[in-house]
Every structure is written in C-alpha cells, then in structure tokens.
CSV table of C-alpha atoms in Angstrom, one decimal:
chain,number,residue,atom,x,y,z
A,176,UNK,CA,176.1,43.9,89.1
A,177,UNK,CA,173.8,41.2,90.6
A,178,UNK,CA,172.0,43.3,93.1
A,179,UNK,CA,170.6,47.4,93.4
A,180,UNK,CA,168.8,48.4,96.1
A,181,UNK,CA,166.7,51.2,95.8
A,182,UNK,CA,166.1,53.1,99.1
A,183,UNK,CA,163.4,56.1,99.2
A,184,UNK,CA,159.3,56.3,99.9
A,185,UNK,CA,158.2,53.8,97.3
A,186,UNK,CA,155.7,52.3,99.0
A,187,UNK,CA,154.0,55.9,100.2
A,188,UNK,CA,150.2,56.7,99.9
A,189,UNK,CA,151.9,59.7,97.8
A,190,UNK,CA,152.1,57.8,94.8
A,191,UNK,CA,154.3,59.7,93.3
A,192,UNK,CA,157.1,58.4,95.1
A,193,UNK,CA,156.0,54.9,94.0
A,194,UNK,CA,156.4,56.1,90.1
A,195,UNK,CA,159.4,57.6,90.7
A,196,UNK,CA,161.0,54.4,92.0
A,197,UNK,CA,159.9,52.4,89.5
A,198,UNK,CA,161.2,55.0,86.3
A,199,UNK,CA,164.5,54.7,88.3
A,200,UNK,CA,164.6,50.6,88.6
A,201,UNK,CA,163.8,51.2,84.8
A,202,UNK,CA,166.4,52.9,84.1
A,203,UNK,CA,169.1,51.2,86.0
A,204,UNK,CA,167.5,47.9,84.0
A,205,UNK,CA,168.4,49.7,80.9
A,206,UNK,CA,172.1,49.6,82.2
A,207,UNK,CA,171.9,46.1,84.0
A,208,UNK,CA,169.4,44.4,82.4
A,209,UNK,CA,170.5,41.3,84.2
A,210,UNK,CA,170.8,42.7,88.1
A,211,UNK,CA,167.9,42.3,90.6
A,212,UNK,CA,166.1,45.3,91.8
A,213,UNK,CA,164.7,45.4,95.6
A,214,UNK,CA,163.0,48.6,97.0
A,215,UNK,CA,163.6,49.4,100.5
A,216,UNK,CA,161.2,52.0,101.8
A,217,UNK,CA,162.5,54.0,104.5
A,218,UNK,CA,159.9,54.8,106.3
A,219,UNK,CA,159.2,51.5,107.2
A,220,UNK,CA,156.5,50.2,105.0
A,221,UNK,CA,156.4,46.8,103.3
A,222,UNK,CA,153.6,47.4,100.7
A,223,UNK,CA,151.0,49.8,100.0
A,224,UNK,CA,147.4,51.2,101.9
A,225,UNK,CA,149.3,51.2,105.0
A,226,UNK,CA,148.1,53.6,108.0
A,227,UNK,CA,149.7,56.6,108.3
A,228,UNK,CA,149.4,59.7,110.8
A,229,UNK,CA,148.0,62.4,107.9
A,230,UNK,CA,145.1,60.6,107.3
A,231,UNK,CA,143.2,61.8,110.0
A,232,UNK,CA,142.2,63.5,113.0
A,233,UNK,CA,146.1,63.1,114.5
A,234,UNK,CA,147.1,64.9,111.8
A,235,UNK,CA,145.4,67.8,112.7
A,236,UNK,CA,146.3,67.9,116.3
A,237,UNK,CA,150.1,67.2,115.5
A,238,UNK,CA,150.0,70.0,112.6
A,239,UNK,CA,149.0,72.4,115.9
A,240,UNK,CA,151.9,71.3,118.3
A,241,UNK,CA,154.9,73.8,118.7
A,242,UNK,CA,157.6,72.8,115.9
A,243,UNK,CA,160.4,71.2,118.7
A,244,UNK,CA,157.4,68.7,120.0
A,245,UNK,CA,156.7,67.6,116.6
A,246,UNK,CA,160.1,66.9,115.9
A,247,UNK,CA,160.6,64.8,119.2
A,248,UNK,CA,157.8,62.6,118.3
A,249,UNK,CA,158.5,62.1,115.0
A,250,UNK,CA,162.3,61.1,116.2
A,251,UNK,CA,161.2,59.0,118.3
A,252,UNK,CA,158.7,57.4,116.8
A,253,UNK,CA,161.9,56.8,114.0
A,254,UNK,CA,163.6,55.0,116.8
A,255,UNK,CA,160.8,53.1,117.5
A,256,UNK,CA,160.3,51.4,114.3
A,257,UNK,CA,163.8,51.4,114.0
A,258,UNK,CA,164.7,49.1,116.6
A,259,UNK,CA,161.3,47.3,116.8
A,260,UNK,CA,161.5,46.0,113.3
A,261,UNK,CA,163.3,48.3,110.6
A,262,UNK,CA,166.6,47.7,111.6
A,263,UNK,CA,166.3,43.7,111.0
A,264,UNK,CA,164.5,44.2,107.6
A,265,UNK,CA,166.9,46.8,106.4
A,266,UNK,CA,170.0,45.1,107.1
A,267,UNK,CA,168.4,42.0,105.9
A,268,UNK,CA,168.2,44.4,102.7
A,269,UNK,CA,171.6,46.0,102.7
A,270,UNK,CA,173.7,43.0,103.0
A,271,UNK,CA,173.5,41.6,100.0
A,272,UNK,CA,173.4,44.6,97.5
A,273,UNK,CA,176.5,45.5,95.3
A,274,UNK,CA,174.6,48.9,95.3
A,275,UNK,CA,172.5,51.4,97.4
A,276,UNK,CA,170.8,54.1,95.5
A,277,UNK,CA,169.5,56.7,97.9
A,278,UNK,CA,166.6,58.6,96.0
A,279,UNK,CA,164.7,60.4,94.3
A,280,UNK,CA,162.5,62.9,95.4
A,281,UNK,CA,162.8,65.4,98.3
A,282,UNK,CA,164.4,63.2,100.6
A,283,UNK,CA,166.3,65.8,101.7
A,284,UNK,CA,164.0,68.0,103.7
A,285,UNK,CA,163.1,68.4,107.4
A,286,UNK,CA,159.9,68.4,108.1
A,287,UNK,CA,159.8,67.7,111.6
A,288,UNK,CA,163.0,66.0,111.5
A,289,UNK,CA,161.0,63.4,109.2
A,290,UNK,CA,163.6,62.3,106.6
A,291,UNK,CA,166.8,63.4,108.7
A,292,UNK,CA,165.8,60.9,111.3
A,293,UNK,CA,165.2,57.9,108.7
A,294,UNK,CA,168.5,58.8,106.9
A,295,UNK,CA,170.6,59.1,110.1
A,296,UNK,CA,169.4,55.5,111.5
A,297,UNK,CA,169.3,53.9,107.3
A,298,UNK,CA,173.0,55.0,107.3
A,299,UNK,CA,174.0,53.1,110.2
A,300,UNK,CA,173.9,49.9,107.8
A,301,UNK,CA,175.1,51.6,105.1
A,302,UNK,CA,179.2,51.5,106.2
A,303,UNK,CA,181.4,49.8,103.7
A,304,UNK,CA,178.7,49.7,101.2
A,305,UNK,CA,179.1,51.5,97.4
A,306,UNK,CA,176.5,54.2,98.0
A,307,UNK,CA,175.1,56.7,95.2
A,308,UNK,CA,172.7,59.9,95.6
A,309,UNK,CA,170.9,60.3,93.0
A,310,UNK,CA,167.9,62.7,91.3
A,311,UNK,CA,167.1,63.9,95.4
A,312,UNK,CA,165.5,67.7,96.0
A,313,UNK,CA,167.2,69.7,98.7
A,314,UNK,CA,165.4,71.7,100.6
A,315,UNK,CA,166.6,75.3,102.0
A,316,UNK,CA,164.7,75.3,105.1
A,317,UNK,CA,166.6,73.4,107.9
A,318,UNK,CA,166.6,73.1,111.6
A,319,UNK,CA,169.8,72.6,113.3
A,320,UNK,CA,168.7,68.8,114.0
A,321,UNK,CA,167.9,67.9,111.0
A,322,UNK,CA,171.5,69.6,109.3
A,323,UNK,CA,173.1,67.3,112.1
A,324,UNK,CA,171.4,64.2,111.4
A,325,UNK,CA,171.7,64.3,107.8
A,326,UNK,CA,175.6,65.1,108.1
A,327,UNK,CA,175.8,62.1,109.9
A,328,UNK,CA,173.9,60.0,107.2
A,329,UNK,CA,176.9,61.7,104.8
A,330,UNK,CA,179.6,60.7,107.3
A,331,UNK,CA,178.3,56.9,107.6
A,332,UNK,CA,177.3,56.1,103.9
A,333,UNK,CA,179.8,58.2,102.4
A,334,UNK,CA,177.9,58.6,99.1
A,335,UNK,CA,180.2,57.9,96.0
A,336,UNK,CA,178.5,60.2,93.7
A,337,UNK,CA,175.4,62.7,94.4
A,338,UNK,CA,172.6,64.2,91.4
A,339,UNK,CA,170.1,66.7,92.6
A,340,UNK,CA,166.9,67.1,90.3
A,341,UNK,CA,167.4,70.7,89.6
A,342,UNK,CA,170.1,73.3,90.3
A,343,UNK,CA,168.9,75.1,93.3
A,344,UNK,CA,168.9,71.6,95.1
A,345,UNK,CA,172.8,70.9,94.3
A,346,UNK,CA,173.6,74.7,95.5
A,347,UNK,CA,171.7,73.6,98.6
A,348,UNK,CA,173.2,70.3,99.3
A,349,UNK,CA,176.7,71.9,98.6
A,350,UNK,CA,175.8,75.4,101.1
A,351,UNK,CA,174.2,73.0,103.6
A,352,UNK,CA,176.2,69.9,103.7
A,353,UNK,CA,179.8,70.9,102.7
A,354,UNK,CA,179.7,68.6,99.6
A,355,UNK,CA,182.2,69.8,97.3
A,356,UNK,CA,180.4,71.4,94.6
A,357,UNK,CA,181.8,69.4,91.7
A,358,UNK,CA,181.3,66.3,93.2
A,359,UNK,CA,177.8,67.2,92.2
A,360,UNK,CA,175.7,67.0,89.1
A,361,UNK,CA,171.8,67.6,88.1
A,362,UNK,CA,170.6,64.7,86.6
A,363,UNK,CA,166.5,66.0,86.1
A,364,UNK,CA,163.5,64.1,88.2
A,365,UNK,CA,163.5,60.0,87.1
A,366,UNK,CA,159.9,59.9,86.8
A,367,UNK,CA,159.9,62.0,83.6
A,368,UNK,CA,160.5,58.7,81.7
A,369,UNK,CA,157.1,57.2,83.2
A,370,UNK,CA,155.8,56.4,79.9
A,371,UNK,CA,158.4,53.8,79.5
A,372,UNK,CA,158.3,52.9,82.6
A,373,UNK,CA,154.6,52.5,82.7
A,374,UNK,CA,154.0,51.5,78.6
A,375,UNK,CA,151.5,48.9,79.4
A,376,UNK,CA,149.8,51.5,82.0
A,377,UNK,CA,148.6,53.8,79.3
A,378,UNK,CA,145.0,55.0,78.5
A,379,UNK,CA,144.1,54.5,74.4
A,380,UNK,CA,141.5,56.8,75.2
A,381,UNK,CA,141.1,60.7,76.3
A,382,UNK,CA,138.5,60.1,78.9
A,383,UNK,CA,138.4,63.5,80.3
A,384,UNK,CA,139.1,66.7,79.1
A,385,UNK,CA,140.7,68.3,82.3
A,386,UNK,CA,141.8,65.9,85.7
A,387,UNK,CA,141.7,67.9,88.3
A,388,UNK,CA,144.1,66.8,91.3
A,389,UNK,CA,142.9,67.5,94.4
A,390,UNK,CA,145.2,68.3,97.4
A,391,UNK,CA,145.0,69.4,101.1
A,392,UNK,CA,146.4,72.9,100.6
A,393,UNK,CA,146.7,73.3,104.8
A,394,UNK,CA,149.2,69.7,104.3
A,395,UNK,CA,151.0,71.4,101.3
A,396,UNK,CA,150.9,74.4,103.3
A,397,UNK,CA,153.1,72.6,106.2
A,398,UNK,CA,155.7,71.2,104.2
A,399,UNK,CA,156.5,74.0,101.9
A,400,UNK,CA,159.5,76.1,101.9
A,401,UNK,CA,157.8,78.7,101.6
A,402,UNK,CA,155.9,78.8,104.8
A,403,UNK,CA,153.6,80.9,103.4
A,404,UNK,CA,149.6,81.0,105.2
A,405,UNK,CA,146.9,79.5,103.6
A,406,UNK,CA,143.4,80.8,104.4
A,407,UNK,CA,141.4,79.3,101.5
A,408,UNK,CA,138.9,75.9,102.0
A,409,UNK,CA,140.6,73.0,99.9
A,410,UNK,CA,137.3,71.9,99.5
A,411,UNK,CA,135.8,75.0,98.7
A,412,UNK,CA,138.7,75.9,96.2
A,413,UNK,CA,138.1,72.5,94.0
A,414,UNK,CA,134.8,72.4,93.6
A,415,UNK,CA,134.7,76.0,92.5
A,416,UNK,CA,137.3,75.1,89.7
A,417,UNK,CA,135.2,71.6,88.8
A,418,UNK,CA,132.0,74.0,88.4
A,419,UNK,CA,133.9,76.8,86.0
A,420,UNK,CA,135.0,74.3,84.0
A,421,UNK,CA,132.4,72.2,83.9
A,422,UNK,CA,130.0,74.7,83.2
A,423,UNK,CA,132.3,75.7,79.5
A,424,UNK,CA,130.9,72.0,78.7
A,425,UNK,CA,134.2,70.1,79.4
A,426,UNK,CA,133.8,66.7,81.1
A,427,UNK,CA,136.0,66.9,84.7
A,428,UNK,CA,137.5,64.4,86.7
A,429,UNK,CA,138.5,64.8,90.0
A,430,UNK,CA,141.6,62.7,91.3
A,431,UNK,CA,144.4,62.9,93.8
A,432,UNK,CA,147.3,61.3,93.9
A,433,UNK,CA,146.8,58.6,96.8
A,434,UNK,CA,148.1,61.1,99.6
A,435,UNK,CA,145.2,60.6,102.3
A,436,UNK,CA,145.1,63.9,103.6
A,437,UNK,CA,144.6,64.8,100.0
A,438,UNK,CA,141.7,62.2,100.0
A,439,UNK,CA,140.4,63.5,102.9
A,440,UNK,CA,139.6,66.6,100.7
A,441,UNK,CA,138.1,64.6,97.7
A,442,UNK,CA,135.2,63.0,100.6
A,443,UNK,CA,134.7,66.3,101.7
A,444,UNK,CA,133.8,67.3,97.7
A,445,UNK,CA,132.0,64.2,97.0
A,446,UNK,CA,129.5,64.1,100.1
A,447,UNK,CA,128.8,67.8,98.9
A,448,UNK,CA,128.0,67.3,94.7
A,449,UNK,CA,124.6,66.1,95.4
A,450,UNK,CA,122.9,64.2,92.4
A,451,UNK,CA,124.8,65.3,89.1
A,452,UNK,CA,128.1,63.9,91.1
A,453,UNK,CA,131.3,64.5,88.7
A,454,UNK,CA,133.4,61.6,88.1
A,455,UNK,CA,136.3,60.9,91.3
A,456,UNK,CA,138.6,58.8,91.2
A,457,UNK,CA,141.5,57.5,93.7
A,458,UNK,CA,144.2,55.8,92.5
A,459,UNK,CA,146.0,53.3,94.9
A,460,UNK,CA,149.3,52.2,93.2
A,461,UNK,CA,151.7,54.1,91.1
A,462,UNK,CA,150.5,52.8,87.6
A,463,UNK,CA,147.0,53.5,88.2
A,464,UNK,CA,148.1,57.4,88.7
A,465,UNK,CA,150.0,57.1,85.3
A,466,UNK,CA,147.1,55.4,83.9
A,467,UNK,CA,144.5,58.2,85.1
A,468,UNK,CA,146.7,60.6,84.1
A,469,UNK,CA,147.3,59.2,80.8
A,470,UNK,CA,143.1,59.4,80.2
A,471,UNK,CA,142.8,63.0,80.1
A,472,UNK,CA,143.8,66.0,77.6
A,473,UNK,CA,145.3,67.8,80.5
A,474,UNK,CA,145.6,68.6,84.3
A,475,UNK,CA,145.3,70.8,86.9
A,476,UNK,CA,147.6,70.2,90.0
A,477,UNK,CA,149.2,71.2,93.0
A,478,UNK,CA,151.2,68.4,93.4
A,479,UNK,CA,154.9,68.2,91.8
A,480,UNK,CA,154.4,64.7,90.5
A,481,UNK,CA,150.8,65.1,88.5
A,482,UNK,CA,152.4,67.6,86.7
A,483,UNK,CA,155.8,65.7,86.2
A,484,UNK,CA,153.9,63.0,85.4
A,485,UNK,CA,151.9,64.4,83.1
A,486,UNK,CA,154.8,65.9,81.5
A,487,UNK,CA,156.5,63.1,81.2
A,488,UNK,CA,153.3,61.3,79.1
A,489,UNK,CA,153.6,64.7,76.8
A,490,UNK,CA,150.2,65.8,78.2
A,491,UNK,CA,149.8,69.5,79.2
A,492,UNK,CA,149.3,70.9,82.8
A,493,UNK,CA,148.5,73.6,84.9
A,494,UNK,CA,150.7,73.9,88.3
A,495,UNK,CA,149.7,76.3,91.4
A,496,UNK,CA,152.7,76.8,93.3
A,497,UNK,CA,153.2,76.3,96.9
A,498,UNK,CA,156.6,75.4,97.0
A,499,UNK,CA,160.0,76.4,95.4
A,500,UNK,CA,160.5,72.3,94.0
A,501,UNK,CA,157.2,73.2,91.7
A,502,UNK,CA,158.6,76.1,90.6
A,503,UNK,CA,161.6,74.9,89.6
A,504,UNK,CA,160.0,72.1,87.4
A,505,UNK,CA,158.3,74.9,85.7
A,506,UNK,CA,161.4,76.9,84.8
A,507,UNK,CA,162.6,73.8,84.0
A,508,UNK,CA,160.4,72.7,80.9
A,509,UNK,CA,159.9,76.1,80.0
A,510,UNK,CA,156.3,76.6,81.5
A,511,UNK,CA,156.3,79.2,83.6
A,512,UNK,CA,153.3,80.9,82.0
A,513,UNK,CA,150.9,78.1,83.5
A,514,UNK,CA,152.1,78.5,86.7
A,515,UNK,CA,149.9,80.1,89.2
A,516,UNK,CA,149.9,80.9,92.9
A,517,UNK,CA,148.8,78.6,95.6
A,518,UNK,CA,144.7,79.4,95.1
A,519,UNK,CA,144.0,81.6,91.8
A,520,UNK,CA,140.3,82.7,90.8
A,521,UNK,CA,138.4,80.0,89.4
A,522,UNK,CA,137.8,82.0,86.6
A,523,UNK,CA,141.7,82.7,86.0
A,524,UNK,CA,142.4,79.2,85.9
A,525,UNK,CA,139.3,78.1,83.9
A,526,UNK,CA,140.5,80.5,80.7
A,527,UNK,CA,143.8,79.2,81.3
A,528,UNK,CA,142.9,75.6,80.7
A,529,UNK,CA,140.7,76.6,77.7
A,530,UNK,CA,144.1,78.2,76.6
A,531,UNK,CA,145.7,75.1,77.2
A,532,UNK,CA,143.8,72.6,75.6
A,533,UNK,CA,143.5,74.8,72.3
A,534,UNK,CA,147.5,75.2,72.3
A,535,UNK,CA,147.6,71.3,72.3
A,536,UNK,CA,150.9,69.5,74.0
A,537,UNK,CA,154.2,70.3,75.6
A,538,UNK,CA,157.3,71.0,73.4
A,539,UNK,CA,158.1,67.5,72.2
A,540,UNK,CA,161.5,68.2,71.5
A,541,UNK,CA,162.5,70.1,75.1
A,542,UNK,CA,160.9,66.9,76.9
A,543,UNK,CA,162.8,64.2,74.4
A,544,UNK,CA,165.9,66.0,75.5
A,545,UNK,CA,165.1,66.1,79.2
A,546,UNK,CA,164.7,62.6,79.1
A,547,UNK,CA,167.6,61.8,77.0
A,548,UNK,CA,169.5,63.5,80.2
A,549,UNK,CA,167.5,61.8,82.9
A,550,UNK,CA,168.7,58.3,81.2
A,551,UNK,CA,172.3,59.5,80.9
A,552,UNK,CA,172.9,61.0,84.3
A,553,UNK,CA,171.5,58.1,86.3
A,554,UNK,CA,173.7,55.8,83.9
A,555,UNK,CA,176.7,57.7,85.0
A,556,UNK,CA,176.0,57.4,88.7
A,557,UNK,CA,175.6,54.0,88.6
C-alpha cells in the first residue's frame, strides 16, 4: 500500500471532524506504517479558518428559507466549486491512491442536500478505484434528493466494504440504500483513540475543573434528526450553567469546538461577563481541542465530539441531547444517566457535575475494549 486517501470534512471549523481524520490516518499507520496519508476534504477546503456560510448573518437568512430553496442553493453552490476548482484538485487526489477511505462521521446526512451533493459529484472520480466506507453515521431523515444522490455515489464508487459507528446507522444505510445487511459491520467512532493519536497534545495539568462547550443550539437545532423546536437563548443558557457552577467554587472554562456559529455564541457571552470575565477559549486546529479538553476534570457538551473526545482521553462528561447520533454514543459507553435534554435547569446540571466529578472517570475497562474494536474493525476494512 503506498498511498490512502482519506476523504471527509477534515479541514472543517468543526474540529471534530479534523480529530477524527487524524485517529483514522493513525490507525491505518498502525496497519501501513510505510503508506502515505493525504486528506481530501470534500467540501472543498484546502486548510483551516476558511469562510464559511454559518458564521454569520447568511446563516440566519438561509436557516429561514423554505427547505427546497436551501437545497437548490446549496446544490448549486456544490456544482460551482465543483467545476470551478474541486474537480481538478480532487482528481489530482484520486489518481494516484491504491485506496479511498470515505469517512467518518455523519457524512451521510441531508441537510439541505449538503453531503448528498458532495458525495454524488466526489464519486464521479471515484470509478475503478478500491473504495471503503468506514466509521460513517447515517442519518434517518432523508429527502428524496438526497436518497438519489447518495445512491448514485454507491453506484459510481461501488464501496468494497462499509462500517457505520453505531447500529442504528448500519440499519439505516441498509433500509435506505439497499446495502445488503451483512456487507455491513459497526466498527465504533475513530476518534475514540485521540489520545494516541494526539499523545504529544496532552495537558500534564487539570486546569479547569468543568469545560463548558458552548454551542448554537438554533444550528444544532437545524441539523438534528429530531427536528425538535428550540426556544431557549444559547447565550442565555451558558452563562446560567457557568454562574451555578461557578458559584459551588469550581473554576469554569468556556470553549467550543471551532464551529463558528458556535463561536458566535461564546462573543455573545463574553461581551456580556463584565469585569470578573471567566476564562474562554477557542480552539483552531484539532489538537488544540484535544489539548483543551485534556486540561479539565470534566465537560459539559452538546456536541457529539467533546464528549467522544473526552471519552476517549478517559475524562468524564455530561451530554444534552439534541440528536439521535448523541444518544447513541451514550448507550454506547454505558452513560445514559448523564445524558440530558437539549436545555436542562442550570441547577439540574450543576448537581450532576458535582456528581460527576466526585465519581471520578469513565469505566476504564468498557473504553479499552471500545478501542480495542475501533483498531480492529478499521484494520479489517482496510
């Protein structure tokens, strides 16, 4: 094997896309200690802090369109790039790798025909090549575009092997797509072996006692399968945690995970905090979320990847749930009992996390185990 190419988000402002690209290079290195790794990011991106339509005001107005007009601009926007410039750098890519590894994460979702579209035109170059799926979430919630277009990726790349991260995801790709059910295994998410993947990354010290990731709930909101309303201020909802903690004496950091409609949020706190500001900080590459993350005795987070994460560095979290992929991770690693609704009281989460801390860290031997089968399964595929 001289060359893998690695094709998902790495180079998103969601940084957790960016670790879990790297724990899967890591352990394809294990395997091939001798190949060459590349990462193709199919959205387009070359490289971090690039601009993005959820960072702003766009954002807002686009969230508001009806759901067909979103999906027209974001196909054609996807053609765009596509012919402007992704196509050459793609192929450019794609030619000279012995294999394509599609994943992980939830590339298979439709959010306004977002990743159907990039799948659909990345598959065009993808004919003749040795193709694996592996460690992707599949979403239930499909329009009849996005089914289409993502058929077609299936039809052109012809995928030798497929892993979904959990169960529910294989059941979907199977009812969905018509892939033959054992043609499909769960191999668990690739990022839970971040503190191998990230060993120089990590904090000697506990800095914090309780990281608090922020998030745009009204952006988590969008994309979840749920669908469910959210009427609570992101804002609001933070800072009210930060003070209930804060105010049982434990030392708070507030953090998101690079997304900048999350960021957005984290101004919105930090213009408000007046003097005695709390400590903020934003991370803008994958190992300085592992290394933030690494620096406190536990979290609090929305976000599927803090908490993985976090798991993964055998430090103890606290999810809210806003979409079926968190819940799943949850059930997963046997933590169910600190997993709470999208916006619980401040006061409900604040005992929790005194609970928390006092029980001390995850089940050593369940996550050992995990990623004992996160190594194995990607080995397989590959």
């Amino acid at each position: 094997m001289k060359k893998i190419l690695i094709c998902a988000v790495p180079f998103s402002d969601n940084l957790g896309d960016g670790v879990i690209a790297a724990s899967l290079a890591h352990i394809a290195a294990l395997k091939y200690p001798q190949a060459r790794f590349e990462l193709l990011d199919i959205a387009g991106r070359q490289g971090f802090a690039e601009d993005n339509l959820r960072g702003g005001g766009a954002f807002r107005l686009f969230a508001k369109l009806p759901s067909l007009l979103r999906s027209l601009i974001v196909f054609l926007y996807c053609l765009k790039g596509y012919f402007l410039s992704w196509r050459k750098n793609w192929k450019a890519a794609v030619d000279d790798a012995d294999l394509v590894v599609i994943g992980g994460g939830q590339l298979f979702c439709d959010v306004a025909l977002n990743f159907p579209a990039k799948l659909f035109l990345l598959s065009r170059l993808l004919r003749g090549k040795k193709v694996v799926v592996a460690c992707v979430g599949v979403t239930a919630k499909w329009s009849f575009w996005g089914r289409f277009l993502v058929k077609r990726f299936i039809a052109n790349a012809r995928p030798v092997f497929y892993a979904t991260r959990d169960p529910e995801s294989a059941r979907n790709l199977h009812t969905y797509f018509k892939v033959p059910r054992t043609h499909i295994e769960v191999v668990p998410d690739p990022a839970l072996i971040c503190a191998d993947a990230f060993s120089g990354e990590l904090s000697a010290e506990k800095n914090w006692d309780i990281g608090i990731c922020v998030s745009s709930l009204d952006a988590l909101v969008m994309n979840s399968e749920y669908g469910q309303p959210n009427a609570t201020s992101s804002a609001r909802f933070f800072a009210g945690l930060a003070d209930a903690l804060r105010a049982k004496g434990l030392r708070v950091l507030y953090f998101t995970n690079g997304a900048s409609e999350d960021n957005r949020v984290l101004e919105e706190i930090a213009s408000a905090a007046g003097e005695a500001k709390p400590a903020f900080l934003v991370p803008r590459y994958p190992d300085e979320l592992v290394s933030l993350i690494s620096a406190c005795s536990c979290i609090v987070a929305h976000r599927l990847h803090a908490n993985i994460v976090a798991y993964g560095l055998n430090i103890p979290s606290i999810g809210m749930n806003w979409d079926k992929k968190v819940a799943s991770f949850f059930e997963l690693t046997g933590r169910t009992h600190y997993l709470f609704d999208l916006s619980p009281r401040a006061e409900k989460l604040g005992a929790s996390v005194l609970d928390l801390l006092n029980d001390g860290q995850p089940d050593r031997q369940r996550l050992d185990a995990l990623r004992g089968q996160v190594v194995a399964g990607v080995h397989a595929l590959i």
